[in-house]
Coordinates of C-alpha atoms in Angstrom, one line a residue:
Chain A
M1 CA 65.0 116.5 64.1
D2 CA 67.3 118.9 65.9
P3 CA 70.9 118.2 64.8
D4 CA 72.2 118.4 68.4
L5 CA 69.6 115.8 69.4
I6 CA 70.6 113.5 66.6
L7 CA 74.2 113.9 67.5
L8 CA 73.3 113.0 71.1
L9 CA 71.3 110.0 70.1
N10 CA 74.0 108.8 67.9
G11 CA 76.5 109.4 70.6
I12 CA 74.4 107.3 73.0
V13 CA 73.9 104.4 70.6
S14 CA 77.6 104.2 69.6
G15 CA 78.4 104.6 73.2
L16 CA 76.3 101.5 74.0
L17 CA 78.2 99.6 71.3
L18 CA 81.5 100.8 72.7
G19 CA 80.3 99.7 76.1
G20 CA 79.9 96.2 74.6
L21 CA 83.7 96.2 73.9
Y22 CA 84.4 97.5 77.4
A23 CA 82.2 94.8 78.9
A24 CA 84.3 92.2 77.1
A25 CA 87.4 93.8 78.4
A26 CA 86.1 94.2 82.0
T27 CA 84.4 90.8 82.4
G28 CA 87.7 88.9 82.6
L29 CA 88.8 91.3 85.3
A30 CA 85.5 90.9 87.2
V31 CA 86.4 87.2 87.4
S32 CA 90.1 87.6 88.4
F33 CA 89.9 90.8 90.4
G34 CA 86.3 90.6 91.6
M35 CA 85.9 86.9 92.3
L36 CA 89.4 85.6 92.9
D37 CA 90.8 88.8 94.5
I38 CA 93.8 88.6 92.1
V39 CA 94.8 92.1 91.1
N40 CA 95.6 91.3 87.5
I41 CA 96.8 94.6 86.3
A42 CA 98.3 92.8 83.3
H43 CA 94.7 92.0 82.0
P44 CA 94.6 94.9 79.5
A45 CA 98.1 93.9 78.3
L46 CA 96.9 90.4 77.8
M47 CA 94.0 91.7 75.8
V48 CA 96.3 93.7 73.5
M49 CA 98.5 90.6 73.1
G50 CA 95.3 88.8 72.1
A51 CA 94.6 91.5 69.6
F52 CA 98.1 91.1 68.1
T53 CA 97.9 87.3 67.8
V54 CA 94.5 87.8 66.1
V55 CA 96.1 90.1 63.6
L56 CA 98.9 87.7 63.0
I57 CA 96.8 84.5 62.7
G58 CA 93.9 86.3 60.9
T59 CA 96.2 87.8 58.3
A60 CA 98.1 84.6 57.7
L61 CA 95.0 82.4 57.4
G62 CA 92.6 85.0 56.0
L63 CA 90.1 84.3 58.8
D64 CA 87.7 86.7 60.4
P65 CA 89.2 88.4 63.5
L66 CA 86.3 87.6 65.8
L67 CA 86.5 83.9 64.8
V68 CA 90.2 83.8 65.4
A69 CA 89.7 85.4 68.8
V70 CA 87.3 82.6 69.8
L71 CA 89.5 79.9 68.3
Q72 CA 92.7 81.1 70.1
A73 CA 90.8 81.5 73.5
P74 CA 91.8 77.9 74.6
L75 CA 95.5 78.8 74.2
F76 CA 95.0 81.9 76.3
Y77 CA 93.2 79.7 78.8
L78 CA 96.4 77.7 79.1
L79 CA 98.5 80.8 79.4
G80 CA 96.2 82.0 82.2
V81 CA 96.6 78.6 84.0
L82 CA 100.4 79.0 83.7
I83 CA 100.4 82.6 85.1
Y84 CA 98.1 81.6 87.9
G85 CA 100.4 78.6 88.7
V86 CA 103.4 80.9 89.1
Y87 CA 101.4 83.5 91.0
H88 CA 100.0 80.9 93.4
H89 CA 103.3 79.1 94.0
F90 CA 105.4 82.2 94.7
F91 CA 102.9 84.7 96.1
E92 CA 99.5 83.5 97.1
K93 CA 100.8 80.5 99.0
R94 CA 103.3 82.6 100.9
G95 CA 100.7 85.3 101.7
E96 CA 102.6 87.9 99.8
E97 CA 100.0 89.0 97.3
A98 CA 99.9 92.6 98.4
L99 CA 103.3 94.1 97.4
Q100 CA 105.2 91.3 95.6
G101 CA 102.1 90.0 93.8
L102 CA 101.3 93.5 92.5
A103 CA 104.9 93.9 91.4
F104 CA 104.7 90.5 89.7
F105 CA 101.7 91.4 87.6
F106 CA 103.2 94.8 86.8
G107 CA 106.3 93.0 85.6
V108 CA 104.1 90.7 83.5
M109 CA 102.3 93.7 82.0
F110 CA 105.6 95.3 81.2
I111 CA 107.2 92.2 79.7
I112 CA 104.1 91.7 77.4
E113 CA 104.1 95.4 76.3
V114 CA 107.9 95.6 75.6
G115 CA 107.8 92.1 74.1
L116 CA 105.1 93.2 71.6
V117 CA 107.2 96.3 70.7
M118 CA 110.2 94.1 70.1
A119 CA 108.2 91.5 68.1
F120 CA 106.0 93.8 66.0
G121 CA 107.4 97.3 66.3
P122 CA 105.7 100.3 67.9
E123 CA 103.4 101.1 65.0
Q124 CA 99.6 100.4 64.8
R125 CA 98.3 97.1 63.5
F126 CA 94.8 96.5 62.1
L127 CA 92.8 93.8 60.5
D128 CA 89.5 94.9 58.9
P129 CA 86.9 92.3 58.1
P130 CA 84.8 93.0 55.1
Y131 CA 81.8 94.0 57.2
A132 CA 83.8 96.7 58.9
F133 CA 82.9 99.2 56.2
I134 CA 79.1 98.6 56.3
T135 CA 76.8 100.8 58.3
W136 CA 73.2 100.0 59.0
R137 CA 70.9 103.0 59.4
L138 CA 67.8 103.0 61.5
G139 CA 66.2 106.4 60.7
E140 CA 68.7 109.0 61.9
I141 CA 70.7 106.5 63.9
D142 CA 73.9 104.9 62.5
L143 CA 74.7 101.3 63.4
P144 CA 78.2 100.6 62.2
L145 CA 78.9 96.9 62.0
R146 CA 82.5 97.6 63.0
M147 CA 81.1 98.3 66.4
L148 CA 78.0 96.1 66.4
A149 CA 79.7 92.8 65.7
P150 CA 82.2 93.0 68.5
A151 CA 79.5 94.2 70.9
L152 CA 77.4 91.1 70.0
L153 CA 80.3 88.8 70.5
A154 CA 81.0 90.4 73.8
L155 CA 77.4 90.0 74.9
A156 CA 77.4 86.3 73.8
A157 CA 80.6 85.6 75.8
L158 CA 79.2 87.4 78.8
G159 CA 76.0 85.5 78.6
A160 CA 77.8 82.1 78.2
L161 CA 80.0 82.9 81.2
H162 CA 77.0 84.0 83.3
L163 CA 75.1 80.8 82.5
Y164 CA 78.2 78.8 83.3
L165 CA 78.7 80.5 86.6
K166 CA 75.1 80.1 87.6
R167 CA 74.3 76.6 86.3
S168 CA 77.3 74.3 86.3
F169 CA 78.9 72.8 89.4
T170 CA 82.3 74.2 88.8
G171 CA 80.8 77.6 88.0
L172 CA 79.1 77.6 91.3
A173 CA 82.4 76.6 92.9
V174 CA 84.0 79.7 91.4
A175 CA 81.4 81.9 93.0
A176 CA 81.9 80.0 96.2
V177 CA 85.7 80.4 96.1
A178 CA 85.1 84.1 95.9
Q179 CA 83.1 84.0 99.1
D180 CA 85.0 81.6 101.3
A181 CA 87.8 79.4 100.0
E182 CA 88.1 77.6 103.3
A183 CA 84.5 76.5 103.3
L184 CA 85.1 75.1 99.8
R185 CA 88.0 73.1 101.0
L186 CA 85.7 71.6 103.7
M187 CA 83.3 70.5 100.9
A188 CA 86.2 68.5 99.4
V189 CA 86.7 70.9 96.5
N190 CA 90.2 72.1 95.9
P191 CA 90.0 75.9 95.9
V192 CA 93.4 76.2 94.1
R193 CA 92.1 74.1 91.2
I194 CA 89.0 76.2 91.0
K195 CA 90.9 79.4 91.1
R196 CA 93.3 78.1 88.4
L197 CA 90.3 77.3 86.2
A198 CA 88.7 80.7 86.8
F199 CA 91.8 82.6 86.1
G200 CA 92.4 80.7 82.9
L201 CA 88.8 81.6 81.9
S202 CA 89.5 85.3 82.7
V203 CA 92.6 85.3 80.4
A204 CA 90.6 83.5 77.7
L205 CA 88.1 86.3 77.9
A206 CA 91.0 88.7 77.4
S207 CA 91.7 87.0 74.1
I208 CA 88.1 87.5 73.0
A209 CA 88.2 91.1 74.1
G210 CA 91.4 91.5 72.1
G211 CA 89.6 90.2 69.0
A212 CA 86.8 92.6 69.6
L213 CA 89.2 95.5 70.1
V214 CA 91.1 95.0 66.8
V215 CA 87.8 95.1 64.9
V216 CA 86.8 98.4 66.6
Q217 CA 90.2 100.2 66.3
P218 CA 93.8 99.7 65.3
V219 CA 96.0 98.5 68.1
D220 CA 99.6 99.3 69.1
P221 CA 101.6 97.7 71.9
S222 CA 100.7 100.4 74.4
S223 CA 97.0 100.3 73.7
G224 CA 96.5 98.5 77.0
Q225 CA 97.6 101.4 79.1
I226 CA 94.5 103.4 78.5
F227 CA 92.3 100.4 79.2
I228 CA 93.7 99.9 82.7
G229 CA 91.7 102.9 84.0
R230 CA 88.6 102.0 82.1
V231 CA 88.4 98.3 83.0
F232 CA 89.2 98.8 86.7
A233 CA 86.7 101.7 86.9
I234 CA 84.0 99.5 85.3
C235 CA 84.8 96.5 87.4
I236 CA 84.6 98.5 90.7
M237 CA 81.6 100.4 89.6
G238 CA 79.8 97.2 88.7
G239 CA 80.3 95.8 92.1
M240 CA 83.5 93.8 91.5
A241 CA 82.1 90.2 91.2
S242 CA 78.8 90.8 89.5
L243 CA 78.6 90.1 85.8
P244 CA 75.2 92.0 85.3
G245 CA 76.7 94.9 87.3
C246 CA 79.8 94.8 85.1
L247 CA 77.8 94.9 81.9
T248 CA 75.6 97.8 83.1
A249 CA 78.6 99.8 84.3
A250 CA 80.4 99.1 81.0
L251 CA 77.4 100.3 78.9
L252 CA 77.1 103.4 81.1
F253 CA 80.7 104.1 80.9
G254 CA 80.7 103.7 77.1
V255 CA 77.9 106.2 76.7
V256 CA 79.5 108.8 79.0
E257 CA 82.8 108.5 77.4
N258 CA 81.4 108.6 73.9
V259 CA 79.1 111.6 74.5
T260 CA 82.0 113.4 76.1
A261 CA 84.1 112.6 73.0
T262 CA 81.3 113.8 70.7
F263 CA 80.9 117.1 72.3
Y264 CA 84.3 118.0 73.7
G265 CA 86.7 116.1 71.5
P266 CA 88.2 112.6 71.7
S267 CA 91.4 113.6 73.3
W268 CA 89.6 114.1 76.6
S269 CA 88.3 110.5 76.9
P270 CA 91.2 109.2 79.0
A271 CA 90.4 112.0 81.5
V272 CA 86.8 110.8 81.7
A273 CA 88.0 107.3 82.6
F274 CA 90.3 108.5 85.3
G275 CA 87.9 111.1 86.7
W276 CA 85.3 108.4 86.9
L277 CA 87.6 106.0 88.6
L278 CA 88.6 108.5 91.2
L279 CA 85.0 109.5 91.9
V280 CA 83.9 105.9 92.2
L281 CA 86.7 105.2 94.6
A282 CA 86.1 108.3 96.6
F283 CA 82.3 108.0 96.9
R284 CA 81.0 104.6 96.0
P285 CA 83.8 102.0 96.4
Q286 CA 81.2 99.3 96.8
G287 CA 80.0 100.0 93.3
L288 CA 76.9 101.5 91.9
F289 CA 74.7 98.6 92.8
G290 CA 76.9 96.6 95.2
R291 CA 76.9 96.0 98.9
M292 CA 79.9 97.0 100.9
A293 CA 82.7 94.4 100.6
Chain B
M1 CA 109.5 89.5 110.1
S2 CA 106.5 89.4 112.4
A3 CA 108.6 89.9 115.5
A4 CA 109.9 93.1 114.0
G5 CA 106.4 94.1 113.1
E6 CA 105.2 93.7 116.6
R7 CA 108.1 95.6 118.0
S8 CA 107.4 98.5 115.7
V9 CA 103.8 98.6 116.7
E10 CA 104.7 98.9 120.3
A11 CA 107.3 101.6 119.6
V12 CA 104.7 103.8 118.0
G13 CA 101.7 103.0 120.1
L14 CA 102.9 102.8 123.7
D15 CA 105.8 104.4 125.3
A16 CA 106.0 102.1 128.3
P17 CA 107.6 99.0 126.6
R18 CA 110.1 101.2 124.9
A19 CA 111.7 102.0 128.3
A20 CA 111.7 98.3 129.2
V21 CA 113.9 97.2 126.2
P22 CA 115.6 100.4 125.1
K23 CA 118.5 98.8 123.2
L24 CA 116.3 96.7 121.0
L25 CA 113.8 99.3 120.1
A26 CA 115.8 102.4 119.2
P27 CA 119.3 101.7 117.9
S28 CA 121.2 104.9 117.9
P29 CA 120.5 106.4 114.4
H30 CA 124.0 108.0 113.9
H31 CA 122.5 110.8 111.8
A32 CA 125.5 113.0 111.9
L33 CA 127.8 110.2 110.9
F34 CA 125.5 109.3 108.0
W35 CA 125.4 112.8 106.6
L36 CA 129.2 113.2 107.0
C37 CA 129.8 109.9 105.1
A38 CA 127.3 110.8 102.4
V39 CA 128.8 114.3 101.8
L40 CA 132.3 112.8 101.8
L41 CA 131.3 110.1 99.3
G42 CA 129.6 112.8 97.1
A43 CA 132.7 115.0 97.2
A44 CA 134.9 112.0 96.3
L45 CA 132.6 111.2 93.3
V46 CA 132.9 114.8 92.0
V47 CA 136.6 114.9 92.4
G48 CA 137.0 111.4 90.9
L49 CA 134.9 112.3 87.8
R50 CA 136.8 115.5 87.4
L51 CA 140.1 113.6 87.4
I52 CA 138.8 111.2 84.8
G53 CA 137.5 114.2 82.9
N54 CA 135.1 112.4 80.6
E55 CA 131.7 113.9 79.8
Y56 CA 130.2 110.4 79.6
G57 CA 131.0 109.8 83.3
Y58 CA 128.7 112.7 84.2
F59 CA 126.0 111.4 81.9
A60 CA 126.0 107.9 83.3
G61 CA 126.3 109.3 86.9
Y62 CA 123.3 111.5 86.4
F63 CA 121.3 108.6 85.0
I64 CA 122.1 106.4 88.1
L65 CA 121.6 109.3 90.6
Q66 CA 118.2 110.1 89.2
Y67 CA 117.2 106.6 89.8
I68 CA 118.5 106.7 93.3
V69 CA 116.2 109.6 94.0
L70 CA 113.3 107.9 92.3
S71 CA 113.6 104.5 94.0
S72 CA 114.3 106.0 97.4
A73 CA 111.0 108.0 97.0
W74 CA 109.2 104.9 95.9
N75 CA 110.6 103.0 98.9
I76 CA 109.2 105.5 101.5
L77 CA 105.7 104.4 100.5
G78 CA 106.2 101.0 98.9
G79 CA 108.9 99.6 101.0
Y80 CA 108.0 101.0 104.4
A81 CA 104.2 101.0 104.2
G82 CA 103.6 98.4 101.6
Y83 CA 101.6 100.6 99.3
V84 CA 102.6 100.3 95.7
N85 CA 102.9 103.4 93.6
F86 CA 102.9 102.6 89.9
G87 CA 102.8 106.3 88.8
A88 CA 106.5 107.2 89.2
A89 CA 106.6 108.3 85.6
G90 CA 103.6 110.5 86.2
F91 CA 105.0 112.2 89.3
M92 CA 108.3 112.7 87.6
A93 CA 106.8 114.2 84.5
A94 CA 104.7 116.5 86.7
G95 CA 107.9 117.7 88.2
A96 CA 109.6 118.1 84.8
Y97 CA 106.7 120.0 83.4
T98 CA 106.4 122.3 86.4
A99 CA 110.0 123.3 85.8
I100 CA 109.2 123.9 82.1
A101 CA 106.1 125.9 82.8
L102 CA 107.7 128.1 85.5
R103 CA 110.6 128.8 83.1
K104 CA 108.2 129.8 80.4
A105 CA 106.0 131.9 82.6
F106 CA 108.4 133.6 85.0
G107 CA 111.9 132.8 83.6
L108 CA 112.7 130.9 86.8
D109 CA 115.9 128.8 86.7
L110 CA 116.5 125.2 87.7
L111 CA 116.8 125.5 91.5
P112 CA 113.4 127.3 92.1
G113 CA 112.0 124.9 89.5
I114 CA 113.1 121.9 91.7
V115 CA 111.4 123.4 94.8
A116 CA 108.2 124.1 92.9
A117 CA 108.3 120.6 91.2
G118 CA 108.5 119.0 94.6
F119 CA 105.6 121.1 95.8
V120 CA 103.3 120.3 92.8
A121 CA 104.1 116.6 92.7
G122 CA 103.7 116.4 96.5
L123 CA 100.2 117.9 96.2
L124 CA 99.4 115.5 93.4
G125 CA 100.4 112.6 95.7
L126 CA 98.4 114.0 98.6
G127 CA 95.3 114.4 96.4
T128 CA 95.5 110.9 95.0
G129 CA 96.2 109.5 98.4
Y130 CA 93.3 111.5 100.0
L131 CA 90.8 110.1 97.5
T132 CA 92.0 106.4 97.6
L133 CA 94.0 105.6 100.7
R134 CA 91.0 105.0 102.9
L135 CA 90.3 101.9 100.9
R136 CA 92.4 98.7 100.4
G137 CA 95.9 99.4 99.1
V138 CA 95.3 98.0 95.6
F139 CA 92.9 100.8 94.8
F140 CA 95.6 103.3 95.5
S141 CA 97.9 101.4 93.2
I142 CA 95.3 101.3 90.4
A143 CA 94.7 105.0 90.8
T144 CA 98.4 105.8 90.4
L145 CA 98.6 103.5 87.4
C146 CA 95.9 105.6 85.7
L147 CA 97.2 108.9 87.0
A148 CA 100.2 108.7 84.6
V149 CA 98.0 108.1 81.6
V150 CA 95.7 111.0 82.4
L151 CA 98.5 113.4 83.1
Q152 CA 100.0 112.5 79.8
T153 CA 96.7 113.3 78.1
L154 CA 96.6 116.7 79.8
I155 CA 100.2 117.5 78.9
V156 CA 99.7 116.5 75.3
N157 CA 96.7 118.8 75.1
W158 CA 98.5 121.7 76.8
D159 CA 100.1 123.7 74.1
Y160 CA 101.7 126.2 76.4
V161 CA 104.3 123.6 77.5
G162 CA 104.8 122.3 73.9
G163 CA 102.0 119.8 73.7
S164 CA 103.0 116.6 71.9
R165 CA 105.7 118.5 70.1
G166 CA 107.7 118.9 73.2
A167 CA 109.5 121.8 74.8
Y168 CA 113.1 123.1 74.4
I169 CA 115.3 124.6 77.1
V170 CA 118.4 126.4 75.9
R171 CA 121.4 125.1 77.8
P172 CA 124.0 127.6 78.9
R173 CA 127.5 126.8 77.6
E174 CA 128.9 126.8 81.1
V175 CA 127.9 127.4 84.7
P176 CA 130.8 128.6 86.8
P177 CA 132.4 127.2 89.0
F178 CA 131.7 123.9 87.3
V179 CA 134.0 122.7 84.5
S180 CA 131.1 121.8 82.2
Y181 CA 127.3 121.9 82.0
G182 CA 127.4 118.1 82.5
E183 CA 129.2 118.4 85.7
Y184 CA 126.7 121.0 86.9
M185 CA 123.8 118.7 86.2
F186 CA 125.6 115.9 87.9
V187 CA 126.3 117.9 91.0
V188 CA 122.6 119.0 91.2
M189 CA 121.4 115.5 91.0
L190 CA 124.1 114.3 93.4
V191 CA 122.8 116.8 96.0
L192 CA 119.2 115.7 95.4
A193 CA 120.2 112.0 95.7
I194 CA 122.0 112.6 99.0
L195 CA 119.0 114.5 100.3
A196 CA 116.6 111.8 99.1
V197 CA 118.5 109.0 100.7
G198 CA 119.0 111.0 103.8
I199 CA 115.3 111.8 104.1
S200 CA 114.3 108.1 103.4
R201 CA 116.8 107.0 106.1
T202 CA 115.5 109.6 108.6
V203 CA 112.0 108.5 107.9
E204 CA 112.9 104.8 108.3
L205 CA 114.5 105.4 111.7
S206 CA 111.8 107.8 113.0
R207 CA 108.4 107.3 114.6
L208 CA 106.9 107.9 111.2
G209 CA 108.9 105.1 109.7
R210 CA 108.0 102.7 112.5
G211 CA 104.3 103.6 112.1
L212 CA 104.5 102.9 108.4
Q213 CA 106.2 99.5 109.0
A214 CA 103.4 98.7 111.4
I215 CA 100.9 99.6 108.7
R216 CA 102.7 97.3 106.3
D217 CA 102.8 94.3 108.7
N218 CA 99.2 94.6 109.9
E219 CA 97.2 97.7 109.2
R220 CA 94.3 96.8 111.4
A221 CA 96.5 96.0 114.4
A222 CA 98.4 99.2 113.9
E223 CA 95.1 101.1 113.9
A224 CA 94.0 99.3 117.0
V225 CA 97.0 100.3 119.0
G226 CA 96.6 103.9 118.0
V227 CA 98.8 104.5 115.0
P228 CA 97.1 107.3 113.0
T229 CA 97.3 105.2 109.8
L230 CA 95.6 107.5 107.4
R231 CA 97.7 110.5 108.4
L232 CA 100.9 108.6 108.2
K233 CA 100.0 107.2 104.8
L234 CA 99.2 110.6 103.5
I235 CA 102.5 112.0 104.8
A236 CA 104.3 109.2 103.1
T237 CA 102.4 109.6 99.8
T238 CA 103.1 113.3 99.8
L239 CA 106.8 112.8 100.5
C240 CA 107.0 110.1 97.9
G241 CA 105.3 112.2 95.2
A242 CA 107.4 115.3 96.1
L243 CA 110.7 113.4 95.8
M244 CA 109.6 111.9 92.5
G245 CA 108.8 115.4 91.2
V246 CA 112.1 116.7 92.4
A247 CA 113.8 113.9 90.5
G248 CA 112.0 115.0 87.3
A249 CA 112.6 118.7 87.5
P250 CA 116.1 118.7 86.1
L251 CA 115.1 116.4 83.3
P252 CA 114.4 119.1 80.7
Y253 CA 117.5 121.0 81.7
Y254 CA 119.6 117.9 81.4
S255 CA 118.4 116.9 77.9
G256 CA 117.6 120.3 76.6
Y257 CA 114.4 119.0 75.1
L258 CA 111.5 117.1 76.6
N259 CA 108.4 115.7 75.0
P260 CA 105.5 113.8 76.8
E261 CA 106.6 110.5 75.4
A262 CA 110.1 110.8 77.0
A263 CA 108.8 112.3 80.2
F264 CA 106.1 109.6 80.8
S265 CA 108.4 106.8 79.7
L266 CA 107.4 103.5 81.2
A267 CA 111.1 103.0 81.9
Y268 CA 110.7 105.3 85.0
A269 CA 107.7 103.5 86.3
V270 CA 109.2 100.0 86.0
N271 CA 112.6 101.0 87.3
A272 CA 111.2 102.9 90.3
I273 CA 109.6 99.6 91.3
A274 CA 112.2 97.1 90.2
M275 CA 115.2 98.9 91.8
P276 CA 113.9 99.0 95.4
L277 CA 112.5 95.5 95.2
I278 CA 115.7 94.0 93.8
G279 CA 117.9 95.9 96.2
G280 CA 115.7 95.2 99.1
A281 CA 112.6 97.2 99.9
G282 CA 112.0 98.4 103.4
S283 CA 115.6 99.5 104.1
W284 CA 117.0 102.9 102.9
L285 CA 120.1 101.1 101.5
G286 CA 118.0 98.7 99.3
P287 CA 117.0 101.3 96.7
V288 CA 120.5 102.6 96.5
I289 CA 121.9 99.2 95.8
G290 CA 119.2 98.4 93.3
A291 CA 119.6 101.8 91.5
V292 CA 123.4 101.5 91.2
L293 CA 123.2 97.9 90.1
L294 CA 120.3 98.1 87.7
G295 CA 121.1 101.6 86.5
G296 CA 124.7 100.7 85.9
L297 CA 123.7 97.6 84.1
Q298 CA 121.3 99.5 81.8
Q299 CA 123.9 102.1 81.1
A300 CA 126.4 99.4 80.2
A301 CA 123.9 97.5 78.2
T302 CA 122.6 100.5 76.1
V303 CA 125.9 100.5 74.3
T304 CA 125.5 96.9 73.1
I305 CA 121.7 96.1 72.9
S306 CA 118.6 98.0 72.0
S307 CA 116.7 100.0 74.6
A308 CA 113.6 97.9 74.2
L309 CA 115.5 94.7 75.0
N310 CA 117.2 96.5 77.8
L311 CA 113.8 97.3 79.4
W312 CA 112.6 93.8 78.7
I313 CA 115.4 92.4 80.8
V314 CA 114.5 94.8 83.6
G315 CA 111.0 93.5 83.5
W316 CA 112.2 89.9 83.7
M317 CA 114.6 90.7 86.5
L318 CA 111.7 92.3 88.5
V319 CA 109.5 89.3 88.0
I320 CA 112.3 86.8 88.9
F321 CA 113.5 88.7 91.9
V322 CA 110.1 89.2 93.5
A323 CA 109.4 85.5 93.0
L324 CA 112.7 84.1 94.2
F325 CA 114.1 86.8 96.4
P326 CA 111.1 88.6 97.9
R327 CA 113.4 90.5 100.4
G328 CA 115.8 91.6 97.7
I329 CA 119.6 91.5 97.8
I330 CA 119.8 93.0 101.3
G331 CA 117.4 90.4 102.6
W332 CA 119.4 87.6 101.0
F333 CA 122.6 88.8 102.7
R334 CA 120.9 89.3 106.0
R335 CA 119.5 85.8 106.0
R336 CA 122.9 84.3 105.3
A337 CA 124.6 86.4 108.0

């Protein structure tokens, strides 16, 4: 086969795998930003914090990073509940989400990032599971397990979340709170309780995404910054509150970014994220598949 | 709060009610008095520091004044119009690197560099605003958040201005008539700070400022009574970006060396937001109070604690203040009065 074509095919396949990681990172945001209308810009920072705790626990106990990520998710759920409690009490209830609420999450992001620098130092951390060095080959196409395993975990988490939102009573209530919190109140369901639960879930997803991240690449305290553009672009492009839309957008995004990196060099990939975000905001703010909000 | 909002809506939209209650609507701005006081205060600072005769005084003064420019710039868009700009570091670095590039290309000195920096950063603000300001405010905020990351990528890849290695600017030993280079930089930043505060005050008391306040309080209502919301927001974004760029232009001259990591330091982004919000966003005096207080605290604290811990404290102060004192120090005093 033509070497350029092989390069392109490999770029697409590993882009899809990378897209799995992005899906994990963006799903939590689709819940908090898309469904609950909480602009959690600290989400990528929470993900990086998850990655650091995975490294810490995984190294201490000798456990697999993806397993640790899932095991620590309940703790992150509680953290999310706590953050939402503060946010609701001081900002949402007073109707001051716009300026003060944004500043609050920016402060949280900053505290996490600088806190990680103080606790762990600015250098990169990694935790390689044994399968990280294995690569399956399908003909000319490489399937590195370092990318495949996190992508599969991300898909599993996304699928579980999707089922939960579509099938369970509380899951449906989360979708309902996204549409009309007042109506939910009239049905004798407390929208604040539902939002607290959903925000906790979104932070738990950040923990899982953090575990996936640390398998794919080494992390440092400021790794979250570059993810801000990516996850918000994906979330908006996917139509904000739609999980299938989010997954599709994430896979597409992974492919475009990876193919750009393959042919033009990896230093340009942040520019892809930002350019894409701007284009989406300028031309299709309702997302690729979505209706106008 | 809402009463003030309605008043400002009327002031911009219709001229008739303005005649009915002239005293309430347009308090005399005392522009001449303000400029006189500002210039006198500035002169007093220069004389005072010269009498003390310590280089560290200029250093600390520059540090605080730079944050006065930065937070006044943030306040024009964030405080008056309620649109949060997270990209202060990006705009500032755009200004700093404009100054570096112009010096390398044409040998231009600091003062033309400042003008050009304001121009470039203003255009950057206009462009970002044009693409995102027609949507909800959060999208603009997210875009500015990413802008800094991408500009950093561009600068790191741009070898002409030093890339990731950074760029050097040879500092002259002395600049007459100033006693030292430190004093020269201090005076430059002092003039910029007076201009920035003056511009921010003029905007606040003008029709533009009242229009921006109307946007902050209720954008739809403002639009309905005829405030040209998009145009006002674009003017504010351009002004905000330009002033941030201006604040950044002297940075390489001040330190003699600049690398992307220092220029895009998160400290600028967080301080530009924390200072106005802690001082009291929405009033021209708020950012000044916040910058003097927080800047002074950080200057004093760098001597005793690490810079990371220092920034950590700023982050906590931001969170605690927006939660407990959403109107800042000024608002707290006004409520008690």
